[in-house]
Amino acid sequence: MARRQKMEVGGLNIRLHPHSEDRYRDFLYALYRLKAVTSIRGDRSGLITSIERRSDEKTVISGVITTFLEIDMKGEWFNTDTMKEASTNEIEAINIPTHLRPNVKSYRFNFDVTDHSLVFEHYSEQERLTHHSALTFFRNLASNKKLNAEFGDVKISIIQSKGSVDRIFSIPRITDIDILIEKPNADLWGGNFEELAEEHLENKNARSMNVTYKAEAGQGIERDGDLNTLVAASLRNGRTVAKGYGPNGHVRPWTHKR
């Protein structure tokens, strides 16, 4: 009988400035060339172990993240036979080469240089790479000083599901919406809005902008196409906070943030 497999993916949004396909392509290959072992969570670390051969014509680049356990060789050890802490002689007999790591799991990913989104596998042999673990991994890699010198401040955030927009607007009567958009802000009003918004921020020496809506007294903010677009953009490039009233009174603020 074939073993049942589970496939689930997550997504990250990687933002550079200025942003172009070539720059995003260069950035991903630079991450790979670091060959850096990077902390993910607790005693688990990882690195990018494989990436497709470079081609400046490809818009989607595939690679592999490999994770493993880091063993603190200087820490305390326990002998399950004697039910006591291991002796000095027992510990000295342990000989694990420093270049070997246990409990390996591999996760494939695709990076689209056109919309700077990175989609990764959540599961590898029943082990899960969560959104926040993947976010930590790539943020730690991107904090490398050499990368910062070449690519500047790299923004990485979790891509939320489109259903998050509906959850925000599930408040029956919304009285306040506060939306933060950071640059580069893709997928806003029309094909050239991104350029106009970024130019506006550049001219003000600003890196982000807030859009705040407050309802008229006794009324609720109406959902329309423009508001949908702004909130959806904040799922990739910032955060949205909404509050209002339901049948039983004031509704606790609903927040999406990167």
CSV table of C-alpha atoms in Angstrom, one decimal:
chain,number,residue,atom,x,y,z
A,1,MET,CA,0.0,0.0,0.0
A,2,ALA,CA,1.4,3.4,-1.0
A,3,ARG,CA,2.2,5.6,2.0
A,4,ARG,CA,0.0,8.7,2.3
A,5,GLN,CA,1.9,11.9,1.7
A,6,LYS,CA,1.1,15.4,2.9
A,7,MET,CA,1.9,18.4,0.8
A,8,GLU,CA,1.6,21.9,2.3
A,9,VAL,CA,3.4,25.0,1.3
A,10,GLY,CA,4.1,28.4,2.9
A,11,GLY,CA,5.3,31.7,1.5
A,12,LEU,CA,7.6,34.5,2.3
A,13,ASN,CA,7.9,38.0,0.7
A,14,ILE,CA,11.4,39.2,0.2
A,15,ARG,CA,11.8,43.0,-0.5
A,16,LEU,CA,14.9,44.8,-1.8
A,17,HIS,CA,15.2,48.4,-2.8
A,18,PRO,CA,15.6,49.2,-5.6
A,19,HIS,CA,14.0,46.0,-6.8
A,20,SER,CA,14.4,44.3,-10.2
A,21,GLU,CA,14.5,40.7,-11.4
A,22,ASP,CA,18.2,40.8,-11.8
A,23,ARG,CA,18.7,42.1,-8.3
A,24,TYR,CA,16.5,39.5,-6.7
A,25,ARG,CA,18.2,36.8,-8.7
A,26,ASP,CA,21.6,38.1,-7.5
A,27,PHE,CA,20.4,38.1,-4.0
A,28,LEU,CA,19.3,34.5,-3.9
A,29,TYR,CA,22.5,33.3,-5.4
A,30,ALA,CA,24.4,35.4,-2.9
A,31,LEU,CA,22.5,33.7,-0.1
A,32,TYR,CA,23.5,30.3,-1.5
A,33,ARG,CA,27.2,31.3,-1.9
A,34,LEU,CA,27.4,32.1,1.8
A,35,LYS,CA,27.2,28.4,2.7
A,36,ALA,CA,26.2,29.7,6.1
A,37,VAL,CA,24.8,27.4,8.8
A,38,THR,CA,22.1,29.5,10.4
A,39,SER,CA,19.9,29.1,13.5
A,40,ILE,CA,16.3,28.3,12.9
A,41,ARG,CA,14.9,27.5,16.4
A,42,GLY,CA,16.3,26.0,19.5
A,43,ASP,CA,19.0,23.4,18.6
A,44,ARG,CA,17.9,23.2,15.0
A,45,SER,CA,19.9,25.0,12.3
A,46,GLY,CA,20.1,24.8,8.5
A,47,LEU,CA,21.5,26.1,5.3
A,48,ILE,CA,20.7,26.3,1.6
A,49,THR,CA,22.3,23.2,0.2
A,50,SER,CA,21.2,23.2,-3.4
A,51,ILE,CA,20.1,25.8,-6.0
A,52,GLU,CA,19.4,25.6,-9.7
A,53,ARG,CA,22.3,26.4,-12.0
A,54,ARG,CA,22.2,30.1,-12.8
A,55,SER,CA,20.2,31.3,-15.8
A,56,ASP,CA,19.3,34.9,-16.2
A,57,GLU,CA,16.3,33.9,-18.3
A,58,LYS,CA,14.6,31.9,-15.5
A,59,THR,CA,12.0,33.7,-13.5
A,60,VAL,CA,11.5,30.9,-10.9
A,61,ILE,CA,14.6,29.5,-9.2
A,62,SER,CA,14.4,26.2,-7.2
A,63,GLY,CA,16.5,25.2,-4.3
A,64,VAL,CA,16.7,23.1,-1.1
A,65,ILE,CA,16.9,24.1,2.6
A,66,THR,CA,18.4,21.4,4.7
A,67,THR,CA,17.9,21.5,8.5
A,68,PHE,CA,19.6,19.4,11.2
A,69,LEU,CA,20.3,19.3,14.9
A,70,GLU,CA,23.2,21.1,16.5
A,71,ILE,CA,24.8,19.1,19.3
A,72,ASP,CA,26.5,21.0,22.1
A,73,MET,CA,29.6,18.8,22.6
A,74,LYS,CA,30.5,20.7,25.8
A,75,GLY,CA,27.1,20.2,27.4
A,76,GLU,CA,26.1,17.6,29.9
A,77,TRP,CA,25.4,14.0,28.6
A,78,PHE,CA,23.2,11.3,30.1
A,79,ASN,CA,23.7,7.5,30.2
A,80,THR,CA,20.3,5.8,29.9
A,81,ASP,CA,21.9,2.4,31.0
A,82,THR,CA,23.2,3.6,34.3
A,83,MET,CA,20.4,6.3,34.6
A,84,LYS,CA,23.2,8.8,35.6
A,85,GLU,CA,25.0,11.7,34.0
A,86,ALA,CA,27.8,10.4,31.7
A,87,SER,CA,31.3,10.3,33.2
A,88,THR,CA,34.2,12.3,31.8
A,89,ASN,CA,35.7,9.1,30.3
A,90,GLU,CA,32.4,8.3,28.5
A,91,ILE,CA,32.1,11.8,27.1
A,92,GLU,CA,35.8,11.8,25.9
A,93,ALA,CA,35.0,8.6,24.0
A,94,ILE,CA,32.5,10.4,21.9
A,95,ASN,CA,34.0,11.3,18.5
A,96,ILE,CA,31.6,13.0,16.1
A,97,PRO,CA,33.4,15.0,13.3
A,98,THR,CA,32.5,18.7,13.5
A,99,HIS,CA,31.3,18.7,9.9
A,100,LEU,CA,28.6,16.0,10.5
A,101,ARG,CA,25.0,16.9,11.7
A,102,PRO,CA,22.2,14.5,12.8
A,103,ASN,CA,18.5,14.3,12.2
A,104,VAL,CA,18.6,15.9,8.7
A,105,LYS,CA,15.4,17.1,6.9
A,106,SER,CA,15.2,18.8,3.5
A,107,TYR,CA,12.6,21.2,2.2
A,108,ARG,CA,12.3,22.4,-1.4
A,109,PHE,CA,11.6,26.0,-2.3
A,110,ASN,CA,10.8,28.1,-5.4
A,111,PHE,CA,11.7,31.8,-5.6
A,112,ASP,CA,9.9,33.9,-8.2
A,113,VAL,CA,12.0,36.9,-9.1
A,114,THR,CA,9.1,38.7,-10.8
A,115,ASP,CA,7.1,39.1,-7.6
A,116,HIS,CA,9.9,38.3,-5.1
A,117,SER,CA,7.9,35.6,-3.4
A,118,LEU,CA,9.5,32.4,-2.0
A,119,VAL,CA,7.3,29.4,-1.6
A,120,PHE,CA,8.6,26.5,0.5
A,121,GLU,CA,7.5,23.0,1.6
A,122,HIS,CA,6.1,22.8,5.1
A,123,TYR,CA,6.7,19.1,5.6
A,124,SER,CA,9.7,16.7,5.2
A,125,GLU,CA,9.2,13.1,6.6
A,126,GLN,CA,6.5,14.4,8.9
A,127,GLU,CA,8.7,17.1,10.3
A,128,ARG,CA,7.3,20.7,9.8
A,129,LEU,CA,9.1,23.8,8.7
A,130,THR,CA,6.8,26.5,10.0
A,131,HIS,CA,6.3,30.0,8.6
A,132,HIS,CA,8.1,31.5,11.5
A,133,SER,CA,11.0,29.0,11.3
A,134,ALA,CA,11.4,29.8,7.6
A,135,LEU,CA,11.2,33.5,8.4
A,136,THR,CA,13.8,33.3,11.1
A,137,PHE,CA,16.1,31.3,8.8
A,138,PHE,CA,16.0,33.7,5.9
A,139,ARG,CA,16.2,36.8,8.2
A,140,ASN,CA,19.2,35.4,9.9
A,141,LEU,CA,20.9,34.7,6.5
A,142,ALA,CA,20.0,38.2,5.2
A,143,SER,CA,21.5,39.9,8.3
A,144,ASN,CA,25.0,38.9,7.0
A,145,LYS,CA,27.2,42.1,6.9
A,146,LYS,CA,28.5,41.3,3.4
A,147,LEU,CA,25.0,40.9,2.1
A,148,ASN,CA,23.9,44.2,3.8
A,149,ALA,CA,26.8,46.0,2.1
A,150,GLU,CA,25.7,44.8,-1.3
A,151,PHE,CA,21.9,44.7,-1.0
A,152,GLY,CA,21.1,47.2,1.8
A,153,ASP,CA,18.2,46.6,4.2
A,154,VAL,CA,16.4,43.4,3.2
A,155,LYS,CA,12.8,43.1,4.3
A,156,ILE,CA,11.3,39.6,4.7
A,157,SER,CA,7.8,38.9,5.8
A,158,ILE,CA,5.3,36.0,5.9
A,159,ILE,CA,2.7,36.0,3.0
A,160,GLN,CA,-0.6,35.6,4.7
A,161,SER,CA,-3.5,33.7,3.1
A,162,LYS,CA,-6.0,35.7,1.0
A,163,GLY,CA,-8.6,34.6,3.6
A,164,SER,CA,-7.0,37.1,6.0
A,165,VAL,CA,-8.6,39.9,4.1
A,166,ASP,CA,-12.1,38.4,4.7
A,167,ARG,CA,-11.3,37.9,8.4
A,168,ILE,CA,-10.5,41.5,8.8
A,169,PHE,CA,-13.8,42.5,7.2
A,170,SER,CA,-15.7,40.0,9.2
A,171,ILE,CA,-16.2,42.7,11.9
A,172,PRO,CA,-19.9,43.7,11.4
A,173,ARG,CA,-19.3,47.4,11.8
A,174,ILE,CA,-15.7,48.6,11.4
A,175,THR,CA,-15.0,51.9,13.0
A,176,ASP,CA,-11.2,52.1,12.5
A,177,ILE,CA,-8.7,50.6,10.1
A,178,ASP,CA,-5.0,51.4,10.2
A,179,ILE,CA,-2.9,50.1,7.3
A,180,LEU,CA,0.9,50.2,7.1
A,181,ILE,CA,2.6,49.8,3.7
A,182,GLU,CA,6.3,49.4,3.4
A,183,LYS,CA,8.4,49.8,0.3
A,184,PRO,CA,8.6,48.2,-2.2
A,185,ASN,CA,4.9,47.9,-2.1
A,186,ALA,CA,3.8,45.6,-4.9
A,187,ASP,CA,0.3,44.9,-6.2
A,188,LEU,CA,-1.3,48.3,-5.4
A,189,TRP,CA,-3.6,50.4,-7.5
A,190,GLY,CA,-2.7,49.7,-11.1
A,191,GLY,CA,0.5,48.9,-12.9
A,192,ASN,CA,2.4,52.1,-12.0
A,193,PHE,CA,1.2,52.8,-8.5
A,194,GLU,CA,4.2,50.9,-7.1
A,195,GLU,CA,6.6,53.3,-8.8
A,196,LEU,CA,4.5,56.3,-7.8
A,197,ALA,CA,4.3,55.2,-4.1
A,198,GLU,CA,8.0,54.5,-3.9
A,199,GLU,CA,8.9,57.8,-5.5
A,200,HIS,CA,6.7,59.5,-3.0
A,201,LEU,CA,8.4,57.7,-0.1
A,202,GLU,CA,11.9,58.4,-1.6
A,203,ASN,CA,11.1,62.1,-1.9
A,204,LYS,CA,10.2,62.3,1.7
A,205,ASN,CA,13.2,60.1,2.8
A,206,ALA,CA,10.6,57.7,4.2
A,207,ARG,CA,10.5,53.9,4.3
A,208,SER,CA,6.8,53.4,4.9
A,209,MET,CA,3.4,55.1,5.0
A,210,ASN,CA,0.3,54.7,7.1
A,211,VAL,CA,-3.3,54.9,5.7
A,212,THR,CA,-5.9,55.4,8.5
A,213,TYR,CA,-9.7,55.3,8.1
A,214,LYS,CA,-12.2,56.4,10.8
A,215,ALA,CA,-15.9,55.9,10.3
A,216,GLU,CA,-18.5,58.6,10.6
A,217,ALA,CA,-20.3,58.6,14.0
A,218,GLY,CA,-22.7,55.6,14.2
A,219,GLN,CA,-21.6,54.2,10.8
A,220,GLY,CA,-19.2,51.6,9.6
A,221,ILE,CA,-16.4,51.7,7.0
A,222,GLU,CA,-17.5,50.4,3.7
A,223,ARG,CA,-15.4,47.7,2.0
A,224,ASP,CA,-14.6,48.4,-1.7
A,225,GLY,CA,-12.0,47.5,-4.3
A,226,ASP,CA,-9.5,50.1,-3.2
A,227,LEU,CA,-9.7,49.1,0.4
A,228,ASN,CA,-9.4,45.5,-0.5
A,229,THR,CA,-6.3,46.2,-2.5
A,230,LEU,CA,-4.6,48.2,0.3
A,231,VAL,CA,-5.3,45.5,2.9
A,232,ALA,CA,-4.2,42.7,0.6
A,233,ALA,CA,-1.0,44.6,-0.1
A,234,SER,CA,-0.4,44.9,3.7
A,235,LEU,CA,-0.5,41.2,3.9
A,236,ARG,CA,2.8,41.2,2.0
A,237,ASN,CA,4.3,44.5,2.9
A,238,GLY,CA,3.3,45.7,6.4
A,239,ARG,CA,0.3,45.2,8.7
A,240,THR,CA,-3.4,46.1,9.2
A,241,VAL,CA,-5.3,46.7,12.4
A,242,ALA,CA,-9.1,46.9,12.4
A,243,LYS,CA,-11.6,47.4,15.2
A,244,GLY,CA,-15.3,48.0,15.5
A,245,TYR,CA,-18.6,46.6,16.8
A,246,GLY,CA,-20.5,43.4,16.6
A,247,PRO,CA,-23.9,42.3,17.9
A,248,ASN,CA,-22.6,42.1,21.5
A,249,GLY,CA,-20.8,45.4,21.5
A,250,HIS,CA,-17.2,46.4,20.9
A,251,VAL,CA,-15.1,43.9,19.0
A,252,ARG,CA,-11.5,43.2,20.1
A,253,PRO,CA,-9.1,44.7,17.5
A,254,TRP,CA,-8.2,42.3,14.7
A,255,THR,CA,-4.5,42.6,13.7
A,256,HIS,CA,-2.5,41.3,10.8
A,257,LYS,CA,1.2,42.0,10.9
A,258,ARG,CA,4.2,40.7,9.2
